[in-house]
mmCIF file with all atom_site columns, C-alpha atoms in Angstrom:
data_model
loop_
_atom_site.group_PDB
_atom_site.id
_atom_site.type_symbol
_atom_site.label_atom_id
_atom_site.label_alt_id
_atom_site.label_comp_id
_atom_site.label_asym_id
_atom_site.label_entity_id
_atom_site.label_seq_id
_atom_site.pdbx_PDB_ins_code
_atom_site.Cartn_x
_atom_site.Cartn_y
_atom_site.Cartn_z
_atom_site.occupancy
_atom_site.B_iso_or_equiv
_atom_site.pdbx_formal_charge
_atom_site.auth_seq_id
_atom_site.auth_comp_id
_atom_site.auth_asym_id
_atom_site.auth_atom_id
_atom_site.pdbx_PDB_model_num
ATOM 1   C CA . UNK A 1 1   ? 31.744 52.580 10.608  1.00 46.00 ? 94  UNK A CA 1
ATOM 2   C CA . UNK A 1 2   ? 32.415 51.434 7.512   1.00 51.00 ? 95  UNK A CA 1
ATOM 3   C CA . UNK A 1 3   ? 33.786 47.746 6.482   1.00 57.00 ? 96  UNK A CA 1
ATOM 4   C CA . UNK A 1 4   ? 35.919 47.379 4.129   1.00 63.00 ? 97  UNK A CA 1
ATOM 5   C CA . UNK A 1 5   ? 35.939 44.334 1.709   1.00 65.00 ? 98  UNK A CA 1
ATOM 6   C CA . UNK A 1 6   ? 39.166 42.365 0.522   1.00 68.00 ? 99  UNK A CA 1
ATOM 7   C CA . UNK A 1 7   ? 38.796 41.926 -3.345  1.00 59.00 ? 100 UNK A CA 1
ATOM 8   C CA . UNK A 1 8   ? 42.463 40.603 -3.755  1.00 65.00 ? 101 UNK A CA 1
ATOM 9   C CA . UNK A 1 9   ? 41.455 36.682 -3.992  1.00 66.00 ? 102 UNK A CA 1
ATOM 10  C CA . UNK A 1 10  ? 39.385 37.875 -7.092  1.00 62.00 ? 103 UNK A CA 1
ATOM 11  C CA . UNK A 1 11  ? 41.503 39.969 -8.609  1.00 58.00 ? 104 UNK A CA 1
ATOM 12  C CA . UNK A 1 12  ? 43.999 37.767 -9.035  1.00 59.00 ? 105 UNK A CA 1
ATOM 13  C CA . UNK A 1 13  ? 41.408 35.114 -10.940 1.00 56.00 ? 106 UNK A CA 1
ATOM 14  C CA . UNK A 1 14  ? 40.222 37.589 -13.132 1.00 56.00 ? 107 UNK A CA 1
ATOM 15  C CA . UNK A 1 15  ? 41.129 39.341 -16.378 1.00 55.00 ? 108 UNK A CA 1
ATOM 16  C CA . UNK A 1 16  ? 40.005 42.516 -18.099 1.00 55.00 ? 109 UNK A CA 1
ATOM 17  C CA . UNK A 1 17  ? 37.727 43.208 -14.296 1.00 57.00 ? 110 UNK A CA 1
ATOM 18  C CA . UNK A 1 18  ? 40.259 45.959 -12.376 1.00 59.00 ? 111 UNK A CA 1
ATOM 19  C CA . UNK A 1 19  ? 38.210 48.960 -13.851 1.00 59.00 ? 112 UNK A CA 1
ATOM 20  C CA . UNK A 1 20  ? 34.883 46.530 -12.026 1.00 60.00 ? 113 UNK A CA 1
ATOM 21  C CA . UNK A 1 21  ? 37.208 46.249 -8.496  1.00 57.00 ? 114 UNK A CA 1
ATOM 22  C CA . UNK A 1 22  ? 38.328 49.352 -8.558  1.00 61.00 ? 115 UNK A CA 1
ATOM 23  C CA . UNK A 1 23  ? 34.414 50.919 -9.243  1.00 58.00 ? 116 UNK A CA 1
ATOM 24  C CA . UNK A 1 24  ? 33.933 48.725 -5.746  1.00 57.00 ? 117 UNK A CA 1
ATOM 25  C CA . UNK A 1 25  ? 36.622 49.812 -3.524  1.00 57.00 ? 118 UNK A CA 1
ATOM 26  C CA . UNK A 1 26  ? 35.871 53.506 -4.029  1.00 57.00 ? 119 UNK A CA 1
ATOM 27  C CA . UNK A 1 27  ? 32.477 52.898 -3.867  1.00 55.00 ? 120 UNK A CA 1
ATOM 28  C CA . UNK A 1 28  ? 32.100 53.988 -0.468  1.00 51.00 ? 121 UNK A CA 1
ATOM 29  C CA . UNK A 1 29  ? 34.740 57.081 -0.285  1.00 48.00 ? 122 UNK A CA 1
ATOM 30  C CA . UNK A 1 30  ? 32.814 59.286 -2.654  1.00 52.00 ? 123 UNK A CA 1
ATOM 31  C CA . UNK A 1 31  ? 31.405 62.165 -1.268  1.00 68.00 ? 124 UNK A CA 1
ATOM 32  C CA . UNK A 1 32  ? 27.271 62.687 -1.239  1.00 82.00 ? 125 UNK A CA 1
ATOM 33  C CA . UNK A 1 33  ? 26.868 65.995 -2.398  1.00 88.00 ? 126 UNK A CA 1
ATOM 34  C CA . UNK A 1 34  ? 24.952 66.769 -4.359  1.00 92.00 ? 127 UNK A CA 1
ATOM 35  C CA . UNK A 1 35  ? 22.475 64.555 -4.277  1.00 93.00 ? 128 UNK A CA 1
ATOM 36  C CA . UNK A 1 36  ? 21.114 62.506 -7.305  1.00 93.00 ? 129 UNK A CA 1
ATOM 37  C CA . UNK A 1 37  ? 19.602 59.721 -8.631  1.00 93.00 ? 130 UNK A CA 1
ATOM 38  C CA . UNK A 1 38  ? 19.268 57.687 -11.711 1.00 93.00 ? 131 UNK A CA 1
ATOM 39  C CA . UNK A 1 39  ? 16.666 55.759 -13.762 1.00 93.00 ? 132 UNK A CA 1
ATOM 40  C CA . UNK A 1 40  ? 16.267 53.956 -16.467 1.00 93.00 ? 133 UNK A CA 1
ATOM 41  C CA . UNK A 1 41  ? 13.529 55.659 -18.708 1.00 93.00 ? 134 UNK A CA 1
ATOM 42  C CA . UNK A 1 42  ? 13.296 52.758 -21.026 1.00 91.00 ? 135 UNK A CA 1
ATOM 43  C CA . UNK A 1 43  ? 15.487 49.678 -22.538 1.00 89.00 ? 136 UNK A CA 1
ATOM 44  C CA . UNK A 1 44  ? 17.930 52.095 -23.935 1.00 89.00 ? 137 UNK A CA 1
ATOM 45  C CA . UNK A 1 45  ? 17.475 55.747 -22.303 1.00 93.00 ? 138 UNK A CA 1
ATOM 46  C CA . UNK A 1 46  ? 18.437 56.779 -18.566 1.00 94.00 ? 139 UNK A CA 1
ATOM 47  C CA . UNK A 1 47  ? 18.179 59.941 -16.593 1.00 95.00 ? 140 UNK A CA 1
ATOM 48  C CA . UNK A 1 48  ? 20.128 61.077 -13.942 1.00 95.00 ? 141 UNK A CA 1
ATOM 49  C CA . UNK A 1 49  ? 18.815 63.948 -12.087 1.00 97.00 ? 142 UNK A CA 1
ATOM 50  C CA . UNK A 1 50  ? 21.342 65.943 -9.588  1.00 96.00 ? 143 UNK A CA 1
ATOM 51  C CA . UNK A 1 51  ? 19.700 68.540 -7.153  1.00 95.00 ? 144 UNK A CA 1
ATOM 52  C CA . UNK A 1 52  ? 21.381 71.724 -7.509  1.00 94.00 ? 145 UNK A CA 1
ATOM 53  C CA . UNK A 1 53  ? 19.121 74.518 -6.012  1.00 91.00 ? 146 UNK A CA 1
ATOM 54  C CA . UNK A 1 54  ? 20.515 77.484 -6.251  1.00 89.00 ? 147 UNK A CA 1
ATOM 55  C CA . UNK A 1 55  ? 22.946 77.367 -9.179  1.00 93.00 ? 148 UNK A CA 1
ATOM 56  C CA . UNK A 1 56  ? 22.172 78.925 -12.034 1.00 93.00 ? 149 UNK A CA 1
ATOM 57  C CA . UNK A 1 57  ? 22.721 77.730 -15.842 1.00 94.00 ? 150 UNK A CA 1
ATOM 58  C CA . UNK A 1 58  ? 26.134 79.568 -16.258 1.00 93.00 ? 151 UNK A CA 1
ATOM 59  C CA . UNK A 1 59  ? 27.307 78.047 -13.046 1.00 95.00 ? 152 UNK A CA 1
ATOM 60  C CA . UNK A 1 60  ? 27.094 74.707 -13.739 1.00 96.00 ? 153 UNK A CA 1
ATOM 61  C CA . UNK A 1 61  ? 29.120 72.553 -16.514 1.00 97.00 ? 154 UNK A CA 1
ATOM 62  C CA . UNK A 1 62  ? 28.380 69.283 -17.717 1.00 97.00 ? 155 UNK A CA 1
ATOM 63  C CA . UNK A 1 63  ? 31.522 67.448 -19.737 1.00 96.00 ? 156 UNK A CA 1
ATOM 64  C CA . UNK A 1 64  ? 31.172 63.961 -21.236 1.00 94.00 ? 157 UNK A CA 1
ATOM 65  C CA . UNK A 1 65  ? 34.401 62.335 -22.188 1.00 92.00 ? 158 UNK A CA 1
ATOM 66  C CA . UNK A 1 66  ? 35.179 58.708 -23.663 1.00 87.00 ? 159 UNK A CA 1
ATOM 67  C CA . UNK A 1 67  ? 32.998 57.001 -20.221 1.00 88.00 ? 160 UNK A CA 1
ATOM 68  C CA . UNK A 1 68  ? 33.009 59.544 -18.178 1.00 92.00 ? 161 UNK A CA 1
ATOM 69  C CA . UNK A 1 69  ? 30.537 62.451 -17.369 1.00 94.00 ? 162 UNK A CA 1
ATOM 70  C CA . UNK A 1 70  ? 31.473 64.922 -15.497 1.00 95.00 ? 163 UNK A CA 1
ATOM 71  C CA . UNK A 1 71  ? 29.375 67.548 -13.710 1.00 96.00 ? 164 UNK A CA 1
ATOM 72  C CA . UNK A 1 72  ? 30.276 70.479 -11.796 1.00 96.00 ? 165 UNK A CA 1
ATOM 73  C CA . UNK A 1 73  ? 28.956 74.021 -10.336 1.00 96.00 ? 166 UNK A CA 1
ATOM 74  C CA . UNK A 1 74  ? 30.537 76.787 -8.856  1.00 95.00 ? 167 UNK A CA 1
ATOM 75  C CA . UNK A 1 75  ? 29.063 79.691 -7.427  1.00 89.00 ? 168 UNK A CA 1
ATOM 76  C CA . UNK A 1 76  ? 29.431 83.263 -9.517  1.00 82.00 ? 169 UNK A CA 1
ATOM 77  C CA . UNK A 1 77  ? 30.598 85.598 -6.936  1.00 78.00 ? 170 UNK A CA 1
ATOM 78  C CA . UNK A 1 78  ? 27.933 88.485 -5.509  1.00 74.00 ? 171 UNK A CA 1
ATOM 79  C CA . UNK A 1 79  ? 28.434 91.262 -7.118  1.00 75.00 ? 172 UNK A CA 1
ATOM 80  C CA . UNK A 1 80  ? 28.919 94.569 -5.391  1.00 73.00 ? 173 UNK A CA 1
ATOM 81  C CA . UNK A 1 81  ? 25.541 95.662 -3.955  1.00 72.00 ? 174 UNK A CA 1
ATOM 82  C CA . UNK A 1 82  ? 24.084 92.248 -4.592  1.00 72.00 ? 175 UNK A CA 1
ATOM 83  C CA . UNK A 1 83  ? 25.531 90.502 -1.267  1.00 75.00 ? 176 UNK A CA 1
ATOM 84  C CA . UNK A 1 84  ? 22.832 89.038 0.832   1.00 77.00 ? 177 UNK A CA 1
ATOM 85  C CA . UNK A 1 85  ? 22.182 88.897 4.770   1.00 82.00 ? 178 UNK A CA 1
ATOM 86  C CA . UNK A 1 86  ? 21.500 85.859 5.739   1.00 80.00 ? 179 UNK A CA 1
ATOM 87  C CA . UNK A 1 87  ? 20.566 85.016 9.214   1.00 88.00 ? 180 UNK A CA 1
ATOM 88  C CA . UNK A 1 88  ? 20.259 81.327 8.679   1.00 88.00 ? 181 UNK A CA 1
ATOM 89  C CA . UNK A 1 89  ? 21.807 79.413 5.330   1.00 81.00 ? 182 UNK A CA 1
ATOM 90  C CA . UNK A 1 90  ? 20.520 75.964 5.123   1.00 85.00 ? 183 UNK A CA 1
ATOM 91  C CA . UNK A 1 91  ? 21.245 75.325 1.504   1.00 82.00 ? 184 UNK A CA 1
ATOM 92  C CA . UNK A 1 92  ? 24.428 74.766 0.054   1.00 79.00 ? 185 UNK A CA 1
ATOM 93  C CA . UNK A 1 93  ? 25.555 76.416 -2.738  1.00 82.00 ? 186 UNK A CA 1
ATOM 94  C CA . UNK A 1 94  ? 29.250 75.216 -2.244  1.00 89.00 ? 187 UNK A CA 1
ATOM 95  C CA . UNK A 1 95  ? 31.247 74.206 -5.380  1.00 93.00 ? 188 UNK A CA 1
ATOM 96  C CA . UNK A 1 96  ? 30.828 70.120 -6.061  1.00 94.00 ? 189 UNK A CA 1
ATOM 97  C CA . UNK A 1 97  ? 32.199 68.212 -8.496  1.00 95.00 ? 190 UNK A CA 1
ATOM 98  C CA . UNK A 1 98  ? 30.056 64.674 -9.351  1.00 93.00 ? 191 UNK A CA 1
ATOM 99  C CA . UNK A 1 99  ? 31.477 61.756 -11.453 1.00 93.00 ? 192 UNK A CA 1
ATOM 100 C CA . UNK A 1 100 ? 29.747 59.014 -13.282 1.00 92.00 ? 193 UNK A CA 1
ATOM 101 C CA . UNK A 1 101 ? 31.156 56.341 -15.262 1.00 90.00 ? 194 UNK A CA 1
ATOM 102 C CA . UNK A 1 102 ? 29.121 55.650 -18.365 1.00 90.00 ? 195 UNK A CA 1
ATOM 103 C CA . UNK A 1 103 ? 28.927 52.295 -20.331 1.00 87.00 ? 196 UNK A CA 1
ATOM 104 C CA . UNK A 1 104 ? 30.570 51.794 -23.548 1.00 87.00 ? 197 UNK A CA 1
ATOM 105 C CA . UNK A 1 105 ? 28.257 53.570 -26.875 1.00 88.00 ? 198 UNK A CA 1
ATOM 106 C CA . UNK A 1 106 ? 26.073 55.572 -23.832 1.00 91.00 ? 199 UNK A CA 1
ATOM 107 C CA . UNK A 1 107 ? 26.099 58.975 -24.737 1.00 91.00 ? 200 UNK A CA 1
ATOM 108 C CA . UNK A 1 108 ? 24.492 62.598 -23.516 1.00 94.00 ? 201 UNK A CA 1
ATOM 109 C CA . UNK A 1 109 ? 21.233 63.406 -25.067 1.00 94.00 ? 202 UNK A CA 1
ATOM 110 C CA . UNK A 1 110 ? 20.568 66.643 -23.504 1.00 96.00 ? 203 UNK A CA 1
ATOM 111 C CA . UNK A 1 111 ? 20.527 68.208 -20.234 1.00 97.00 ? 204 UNK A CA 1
ATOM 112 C CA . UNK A 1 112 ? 18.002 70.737 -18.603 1.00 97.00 ? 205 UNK A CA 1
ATOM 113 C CA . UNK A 1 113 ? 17.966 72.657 -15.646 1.00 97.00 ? 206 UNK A CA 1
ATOM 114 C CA . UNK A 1 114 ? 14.308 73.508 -13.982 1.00 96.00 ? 207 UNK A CA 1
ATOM 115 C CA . UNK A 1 115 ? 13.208 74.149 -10.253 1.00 95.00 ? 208 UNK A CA 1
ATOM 116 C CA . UNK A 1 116 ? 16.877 73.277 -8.879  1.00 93.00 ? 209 UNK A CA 1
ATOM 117 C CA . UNK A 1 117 ? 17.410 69.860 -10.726 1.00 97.00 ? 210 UNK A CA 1
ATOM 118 C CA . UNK A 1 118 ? 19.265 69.138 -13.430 1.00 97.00 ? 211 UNK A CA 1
ATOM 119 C CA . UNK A 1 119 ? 18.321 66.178 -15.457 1.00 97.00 ? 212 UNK A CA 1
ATOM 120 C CA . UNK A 1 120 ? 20.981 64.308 -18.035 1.00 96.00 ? 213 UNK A CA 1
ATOM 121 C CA . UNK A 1 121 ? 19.355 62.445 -20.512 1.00 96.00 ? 214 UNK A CA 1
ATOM 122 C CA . UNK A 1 122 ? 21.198 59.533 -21.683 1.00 94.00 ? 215 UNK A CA 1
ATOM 123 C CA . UNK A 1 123 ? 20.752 57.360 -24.779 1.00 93.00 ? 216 UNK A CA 1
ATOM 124 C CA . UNK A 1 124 ? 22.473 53.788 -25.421 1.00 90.00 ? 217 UNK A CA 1
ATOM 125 C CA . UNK A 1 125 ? 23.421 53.365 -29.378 1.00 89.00 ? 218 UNK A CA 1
ATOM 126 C CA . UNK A 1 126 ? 25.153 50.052 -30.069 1.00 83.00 ? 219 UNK A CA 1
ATOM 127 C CA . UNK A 1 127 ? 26.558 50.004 -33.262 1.00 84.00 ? 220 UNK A CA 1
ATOM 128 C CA . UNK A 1 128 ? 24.966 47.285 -35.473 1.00 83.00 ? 221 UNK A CA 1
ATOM 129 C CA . UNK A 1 129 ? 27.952 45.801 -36.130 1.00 83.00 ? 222 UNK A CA 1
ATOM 130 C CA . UNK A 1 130 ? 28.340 45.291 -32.206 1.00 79.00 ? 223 UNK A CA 1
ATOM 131 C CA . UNK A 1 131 ? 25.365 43.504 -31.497 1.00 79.00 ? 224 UNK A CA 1
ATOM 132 C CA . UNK A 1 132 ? 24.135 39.714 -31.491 1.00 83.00 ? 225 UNK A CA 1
ATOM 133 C CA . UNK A 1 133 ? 23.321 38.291 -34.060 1.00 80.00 ? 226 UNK A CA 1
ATOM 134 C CA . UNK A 1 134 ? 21.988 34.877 -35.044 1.00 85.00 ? 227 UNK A CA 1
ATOM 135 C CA . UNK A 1 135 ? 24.021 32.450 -37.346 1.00 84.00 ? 228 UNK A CA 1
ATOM 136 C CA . UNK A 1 136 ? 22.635 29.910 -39.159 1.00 85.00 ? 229 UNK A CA 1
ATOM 137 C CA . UNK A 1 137 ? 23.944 26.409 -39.020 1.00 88.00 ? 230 UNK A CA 1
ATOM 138 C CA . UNK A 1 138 ? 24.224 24.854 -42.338 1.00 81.00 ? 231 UNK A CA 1
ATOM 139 C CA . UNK A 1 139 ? 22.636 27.553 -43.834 1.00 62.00 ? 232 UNK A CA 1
ATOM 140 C CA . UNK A 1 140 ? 24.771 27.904 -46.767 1.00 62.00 ? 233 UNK A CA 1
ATOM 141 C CA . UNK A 1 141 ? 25.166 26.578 -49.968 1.00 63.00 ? 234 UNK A CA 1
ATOM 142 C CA . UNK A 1 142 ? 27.635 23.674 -50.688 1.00 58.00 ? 235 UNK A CA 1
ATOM 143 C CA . UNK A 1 143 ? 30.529 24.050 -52.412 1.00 58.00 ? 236 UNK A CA 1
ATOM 144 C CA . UNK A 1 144 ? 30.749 22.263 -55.620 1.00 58.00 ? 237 UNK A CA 1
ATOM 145 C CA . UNK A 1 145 ? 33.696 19.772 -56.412 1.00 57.00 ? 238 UNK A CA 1
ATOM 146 C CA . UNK A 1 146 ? 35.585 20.203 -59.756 1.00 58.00 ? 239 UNK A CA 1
ATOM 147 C CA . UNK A 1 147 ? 35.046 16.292 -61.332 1.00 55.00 ? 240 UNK A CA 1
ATOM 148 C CA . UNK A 1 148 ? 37.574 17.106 -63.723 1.00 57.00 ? 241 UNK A CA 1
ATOM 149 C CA . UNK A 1 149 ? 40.102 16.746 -60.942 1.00 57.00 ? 242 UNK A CA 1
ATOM 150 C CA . UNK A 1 150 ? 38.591 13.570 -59.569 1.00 55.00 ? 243 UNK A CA 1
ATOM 151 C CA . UNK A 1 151 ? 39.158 11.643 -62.555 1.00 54.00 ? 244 UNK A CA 1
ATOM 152 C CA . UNK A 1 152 ? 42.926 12.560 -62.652 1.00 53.00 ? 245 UNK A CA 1
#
């Protein structure tokens, strides 16, 4: 059972926030496969690790766009002579789709694929101009007054 939480008093109080509410709301609908998980390597560099046994390279694709990263993997077809017998299938190999939404200036390092995960390095670059920095109070000269035009 699932509750369901009513963001509409806050919506209405805040501005620039309905990507935030939205992120919340559709939180819970999203489906859980496949599996992953995601950690922070160091201040500025994050992994996120998806299990995909049984995909190969080719049958995966990984697109990053604006904040968004996209990966998905879809089964090649058995070719003719290749098909397989199982008796029991206990690992899906079904087609997925997985979404993240990326912060602003975070961007795909590389990706690698190795015993059925596929880790997504990704690397925060804030433009200089874009971060803090201290101003100095006072700390510039004083402007000089003309005494030519005082006398006048």
């Amino acid at each position: 059972m699932r509750n369901s939480f009513d963001w509409t008093p806050y919506r209405r109080s805040t501005v620039g926030f309905d990507r935030l509410f939205d992120f919340l709301e559709n939180s819970g609908a999203a489906e859980n496969y496949p599996p992953f998980d995601i950690e922070k390597i160091a201040d500025d560099h994050f992994r996120i690790t998806v299990a995909v046994a049984g995909f190969k390279n080719d049958e995966i694709d990984i697109t990053a766009q604006q904040n968004m990263l996209t990966v998905s993997g879809r089964k090649a077809p058995a070719k003719e002579g290749e098909e397989r017998k199982l008796l029991y299938s206990g690992i899906a190999t079904r087609a997925f789709e997985r979404r993240f939404q990326l912060a602003d200036f975070v961007r795909v390092d590389k990706a690698d694929l190795a015993d059925g995960l596929l880790t997504i390095d990704l690397v925060r670059e804030v433009p200089d101009a874009m971060k803090p920095h201290k101003i100095a109070i006072g700390g510039g000269k004083p402007t000089l007054v003309d005494d030519s035009k005082k006398a006048a």
